[in-house]
Amino acid sequence: MDHASPDHSCAPVLDALVAYHETGQVPFTPPGHKQGRGADPRVREALGDAVFTSDVLATSGLDDRSSSHHVLERAQALMADAVGAEHTFFSTCGSSLSVKAAMLAVAGPHQELIIGRDAHKSVVSGLVLAGIRPVWVDPQWDPDLHLAHPPSAEVPDPVELRLEQVMLPRDAFFGRTELVPWEKAAGRVAAEMLTPYPPGIPAAVPGERLGTEVLQYLRTGVEAGMVVPDAADPGVKSVKVVVRPTEDR
């Protein structure tokens, strides 16, 4: 039996938001600003009311308490059809939360997960949160376009800035640590993310053994104006590393 193609001119979430306003509903659910009624007048003057009137819950807001109008379900089905996926899932609070949720859905503590080494730092946070063991795959550098393509079945050899993962990110992050001068950090195991931002791709991940090339890259980068916001020492004059077993007394 053939199914009709979804109507991509529809926008279920947007239509539901319009309907919510047209019916003049008074919310008895979060958010606490109550469509701007409870917001400080100075904030409303600076931001405008649209910020607040568009801030509506999915249930008991865009839809009723039982989601009987299937607002999100219909919107997610349209997205799945648009990108050729079986299912899509919408999330709020930024994409970093969605990344962690996706990782927790497919792997647990000490289970392996294949990850591109140019992944965003939110992926490393997910590794720390879940105790997942990463299996790093290097991206393919395109010298003509000056960008990295996703990993493929043909994996290139690691380059100088590629570090060896010797501990679980979670174990390194939550283990005994110390700060050492960056000049003495080569060969030590990182206990923090060292992430030039943007683009937010960690140069070093907790549990990786630090190399001289990476440390020099970070230090010279900072001197040239690079920002490394996740580091214990954003100037990267010192680096947080795992205490060696002989020093852990």
Short mmCIF file of C-alpha atoms in Angstrom, two decimals:
data_model
loop_
_atom_site.label_atom_id
_atom_site.label_comp_id
_atom_site.label_asym_id
_atom_site.label_seq_id
_atom_site.Cartn_x
_atom_site.Cartn_y
_atom_site.Cartn_z
CA MET A 1 0.00 0.00 0.00
CA ASP A 2 1.45 3.37 -1.03
CA HIS A 3 1.51 6.14 1.50
CA ALA A 4 1.10 9.76 0.50
CA SER A 5 4.20 11.90 0.87
CA PRO A 6 4.18 14.14 3.95
CA ASP A 7 3.16 17.75 3.37
CA HIS A 8 6.34 19.70 4.05
CA SER A 9 4.49 23.00 3.78
CA CYS A 10 3.11 22.23 7.25
CA ALA A 11 4.89 23.47 10.37
CA PRO A 12 3.18 21.72 13.31
CA VAL A 13 5.14 23.46 16.09
CA LEU A 14 4.75 26.91 14.56
CA ASP A 15 1.05 26.31 13.86
CA ALA A 16 0.53 25.16 17.45
CA LEU A 17 2.27 28.27 18.80
CA VAL A 18 0.01 30.50 16.69
CA ALA A 19 -3.05 28.60 17.91
CA TYR A 20 -1.89 28.91 21.52
CA HIS A 21 -1.79 32.69 21.22
CA GLU A 22 -5.06 32.94 19.29
CA THR A 23 -6.96 31.06 22.02
CA GLY A 24 -5.67 33.42 24.70
CA GLN A 25 -4.63 30.68 27.10
CA VAL A 26 -3.52 31.47 30.65
CA PRO A 27 -0.68 29.10 31.62
CA PHE A 28 -0.62 27.31 34.98
CA THR A 29 2.63 25.53 34.13
CA PRO A 30 6.26 26.62 33.74
CA PRO A 31 7.95 28.81 32.63
CA GLY A 32 7.47 31.12 35.57
CA HIS A 33 7.43 34.35 33.59
CA LYS A 34 3.87 33.43 32.44
CA GLN A 35 4.17 34.72 28.88
CA GLY A 36 6.00 37.78 30.15
CA ARG A 37 3.44 38.73 32.80
CA GLY A 38 5.86 37.85 35.59
CA ALA A 39 8.98 39.26 33.96
CA ASP A 40 10.71 42.39 35.19
CA PRO A 41 9.49 45.37 33.11
CA ARG A 42 13.10 46.36 32.47
CA VAL A 43 13.80 42.96 30.94
CA ARG A 44 10.68 43.15 28.78
CA GLU A 45 11.69 46.58 27.58
CA ALA A 46 15.18 45.38 26.66
CA LEU A 47 14.25 42.04 25.08
CA GLY A 48 10.70 42.59 23.91
CA ASP A 49 7.68 40.42 24.66
CA ALA A 50 8.25 37.96 21.80
CA VAL A 51 11.00 36.23 23.81
CA PHE A 52 8.45 35.35 26.47
CA THR A 53 5.36 34.73 24.36
CA SER A 54 7.30 32.19 22.27
CA ASP A 55 8.50 30.32 25.38
CA VAL A 56 5.85 27.60 25.66
CA LEU A 57 6.00 24.02 26.92
CA ALA A 58 5.43 21.19 24.47
CA THR A 59 2.85 19.53 26.74
CA SER A 60 0.22 21.69 28.43
CA GLY A 61 1.29 24.37 25.98
CA LEU A 62 1.79 23.60 22.32
CA ASP A 63 -0.20 20.42 22.94
CA ASP A 64 -2.49 19.26 25.74
CA ARG A 65 -1.41 17.17 28.73
CA SER A 66 -1.77 13.89 26.85
CA SER A 67 -0.23 15.20 23.60
CA SER A 68 -3.42 14.18 21.82
CA HIS A 69 -2.75 16.55 18.91
CA HIS A 70 0.62 14.87 18.26
CA VAL A 71 2.33 18.19 17.58
CA LEU A 72 5.90 17.02 18.23
CA GLU A 73 5.23 13.60 16.73
CA ARG A 74 4.07 15.14 13.45
CA ALA A 75 6.96 17.63 13.39
CA GLN A 76 9.52 14.90 14.05
CA ALA A 77 8.00 12.71 11.33
CA LEU A 78 8.38 15.57 8.84
CA MET A 79 12.01 16.03 9.84
CA ALA A 80 12.70 12.31 9.53
CA ASP A 81 11.23 12.28 6.03
CA ALA A 82 13.22 15.38 5.07
CA VAL A 83 16.57 13.83 6.04
CA GLY A 84 15.80 10.22 5.13
CA ALA A 85 15.83 8.90 8.70
CA GLU A 86 13.56 6.36 10.36
CA HIS A 87 13.02 8.60 13.39
CA THR A 88 14.09 12.00 14.63
CA PHE A 89 13.93 13.34 18.16
CA PHE A 90 13.76 17.01 19.05
CA SER A 91 15.57 18.28 22.12
CA THR A 92 15.94 21.61 23.85
CA CYS A 93 18.65 23.23 25.99
CA GLY A 94 21.14 23.27 23.13
CA SER A 95 22.73 20.57 21.00
CA SER A 96 25.26 19.58 23.68
CA LEU A 97 22.49 17.99 25.76
CA SER A 98 21.26 16.10 22.72
CA VAL A 99 24.76 14.78 22.06
CA LYS A 100 24.99 13.38 25.59
CA ALA A 101 21.51 11.86 25.37
CA ALA A 102 22.37 10.14 22.08
CA MET A 103 25.60 8.72 23.51
CA LEU A 104 23.90 7.44 26.67
CA ALA A 105 21.27 5.78 24.48
CA VAL A 106 23.79 3.59 22.64
CA ALA A 107 26.61 2.88 25.11
CA GLY A 108 27.19 2.48 28.83
CA PRO A 109 30.17 2.38 31.20
CA HIS A 110 33.25 0.70 29.68
CA GLN A 111 31.42 -0.03 26.42
CA GLU A 112 33.08 1.11 23.21
CA LEU A 113 31.80 3.83 20.91
CA ILE A 114 33.35 4.81 17.56
CA ILE A 115 33.86 8.57 17.45
CA GLY A 116 35.50 10.93 14.98
CA ARG A 117 38.51 12.62 16.61
CA ASP A 118 37.31 16.01 15.41
CA ALA A 119 34.16 15.68 17.53
CA HIS A 120 32.89 18.65 19.52
CA LYS A 121 33.90 18.94 23.17
CA SER A 122 30.34 18.03 24.22
CA VAL A 123 31.15 14.49 23.03
CA VAL A 124 34.08 14.34 25.45
CA SER A 125 31.77 15.51 28.23
CA GLY A 126 29.50 12.61 27.30
CA LEU A 127 32.43 10.20 27.57
CA VAL A 128 33.21 11.50 31.05
CA LEU A 129 29.55 11.40 32.09
CA ALA A 130 28.90 7.85 30.91
CA GLY A 131 32.30 6.21 31.34
CA ILE A 132 32.30 5.18 27.68
CA ARG A 133 35.51 3.91 26.09
CA PRO A 134 36.13 5.88 22.87
CA VAL A 135 37.42 4.23 19.71
CA TRP A 136 38.85 7.24 17.90
CA VAL A 137 38.67 7.47 14.13
CA ASP A 138 40.64 10.19 12.37
CA PRO A 139 38.87 12.47 9.91
CA GLN A 140 40.10 12.86 6.35
CA TRP A 141 41.85 16.16 5.77
CA ASP A 142 41.14 17.78 2.41
CA PRO A 143 44.18 19.93 1.49
CA ASP A 144 42.35 21.52 -1.43
CA LEU A 145 39.29 22.65 0.50
CA HIS A 146 41.15 23.08 3.80
CA LEU A 147 38.55 21.18 5.80
CA ALA A 148 38.08 17.78 7.39
CA HIS A 149 35.65 15.27 5.88
CA PRO A 150 33.92 12.69 8.10
CA PRO A 151 35.82 9.44 8.73
CA SER A 152 35.42 6.73 6.12
CA ALA A 153 36.30 3.05 5.86
CA GLU A 154 39.74 4.11 4.65
CA VAL A 155 41.27 5.65 7.76
CA PRO A 156 44.41 7.76 7.26
CA ASP A 157 47.46 7.38 9.46
CA PRO A 158 47.45 9.48 12.66
CA VAL A 159 49.17 12.85 12.40
CA GLU A 160 51.43 14.56 14.89
CA LEU A 161 48.58 16.09 16.87
CA ARG A 162 46.88 12.73 17.38
CA LEU A 163 47.31 11.46 20.95
CA GLU A 164 47.14 7.96 22.43
CA GLN A 165 44.15 7.18 24.65
CA VAL A 166 45.55 5.30 27.65
CA MET A 167 42.74 5.75 30.21
CA LEU A 168 38.99 6.14 30.14
CA PRO A 169 38.11 9.84 29.97
CA ARG A 170 35.93 9.41 33.07
CA ASP A 171 38.69 7.74 35.08
CA ALA A 172 41.20 10.42 34.17
CA PHE A 173 38.78 13.27 34.83
CA PHE A 174 37.68 12.04 38.26
CA GLY A 175 40.98 10.49 39.34
CA ARG A 176 43.79 12.04 41.41
CA THR A 177 45.26 14.97 39.51
CA GLU A 178 47.89 17.64 39.75
CA LEU A 179 48.94 20.76 37.87
CA VAL A 180 52.35 20.63 36.23
CA PRO A 181 54.19 23.22 34.11
CA TRP A 182 53.36 22.76 30.46
CA GLU A 183 57.02 22.12 29.67
CA LYS A 184 56.89 19.05 31.93
CA ALA A 185 53.50 17.74 30.80
CA ALA A 186 54.72 15.77 27.76
CA GLY A 187 54.28 12.05 28.39
CA ARG A 188 51.77 12.65 31.18
CA VAL A 189 48.10 11.67 30.98
CA ALA A 190 45.71 14.59 30.55
CA ALA A 191 43.04 14.99 33.22
CA GLU A 192 41.18 17.81 31.47
CA MET A 193 39.96 18.93 28.09
CA LEU A 194 42.24 21.35 26.29
CA THR A 195 39.94 22.86 23.72
CA PRO A 196 40.73 25.77 21.40
CA TYR A 197 37.42 27.58 21.04
CA PRO A 198 36.10 28.05 18.47
CA PRO A 199 35.71 25.52 16.93
CA GLY A 200 35.40 23.54 20.18
CA ILE A 201 37.30 20.42 19.07
CA PRO A 202 39.57 19.26 21.91
CA ALA A 203 43.27 19.13 21.15
CA ALA A 204 43.63 16.86 24.18
CA VAL A 205 41.01 14.71 25.91
CA PRO A 206 41.09 13.35 29.48
CA GLY A 207 42.90 10.02 29.39
CA GLU A 208 45.13 10.86 26.42
CA ARG A 209 48.91 10.92 26.78
CA LEU A 210 50.12 14.44 26.05
CA GLY A 211 52.70 15.03 23.36
CA THR A 212 55.15 17.86 22.86
CA GLU A 213 53.58 18.90 19.56
CA VAL A 214 50.13 19.39 21.09
CA LEU A 215 51.48 21.33 24.06
CA GLN A 216 53.54 23.61 21.84
CA TYR A 217 50.54 24.13 19.57
CA LEU A 218 48.40 25.20 22.53
CA ARG A 219 51.02 27.46 24.10
CA THR A 220 51.93 29.25 20.87
CA GLY A 221 48.23 29.48 20.05
CA VAL A 222 47.44 31.18 23.36
CA GLU A 223 50.28 33.62 22.81
CA ALA A 224 48.76 34.43 19.41
CA GLY A 225 45.29 35.02 20.87
CA MET A 226 43.80 31.50 21.00
CA VAL A 227 41.20 30.91 23.74
CA VAL A 228 41.27 27.62 25.71
CA PRO A 229 38.31 28.12 28.07
CA ASP A 230 38.02 24.60 29.50
CA ALA A 231 41.55 24.42 30.86
CA ALA A 232 42.28 24.71 34.58
CA ASP A 233 44.85 27.28 33.48
CA PRO A 234 43.44 29.04 30.38
CA GLY A 235 46.90 30.40 29.68
CA VAL A 236 48.13 26.78 29.39
CA LYS A 237 51.23 27.64 31.41
CA SER A 238 50.30 24.64 33.51
CA VAL A 239 48.28 21.54 32.66
CA LYS A 240 46.14 19.26 34.81
CA VAL A 241 47.40 15.69 34.56
CA VAL A 242 46.75 12.37 36.27
CA VAL A 243 48.97 11.66 39.25
CA ARG A 244 51.38 8.87 38.42
CA PRO A 245 50.76 5.62 40.37
CA THR A 246 54.12 5.94 42.16
CA GLU A 247 53.11 9.45 43.30
CA ASP A 248 49.61 8.41 44.46
CA ARG A 249 50.20 7.78 48.17
#
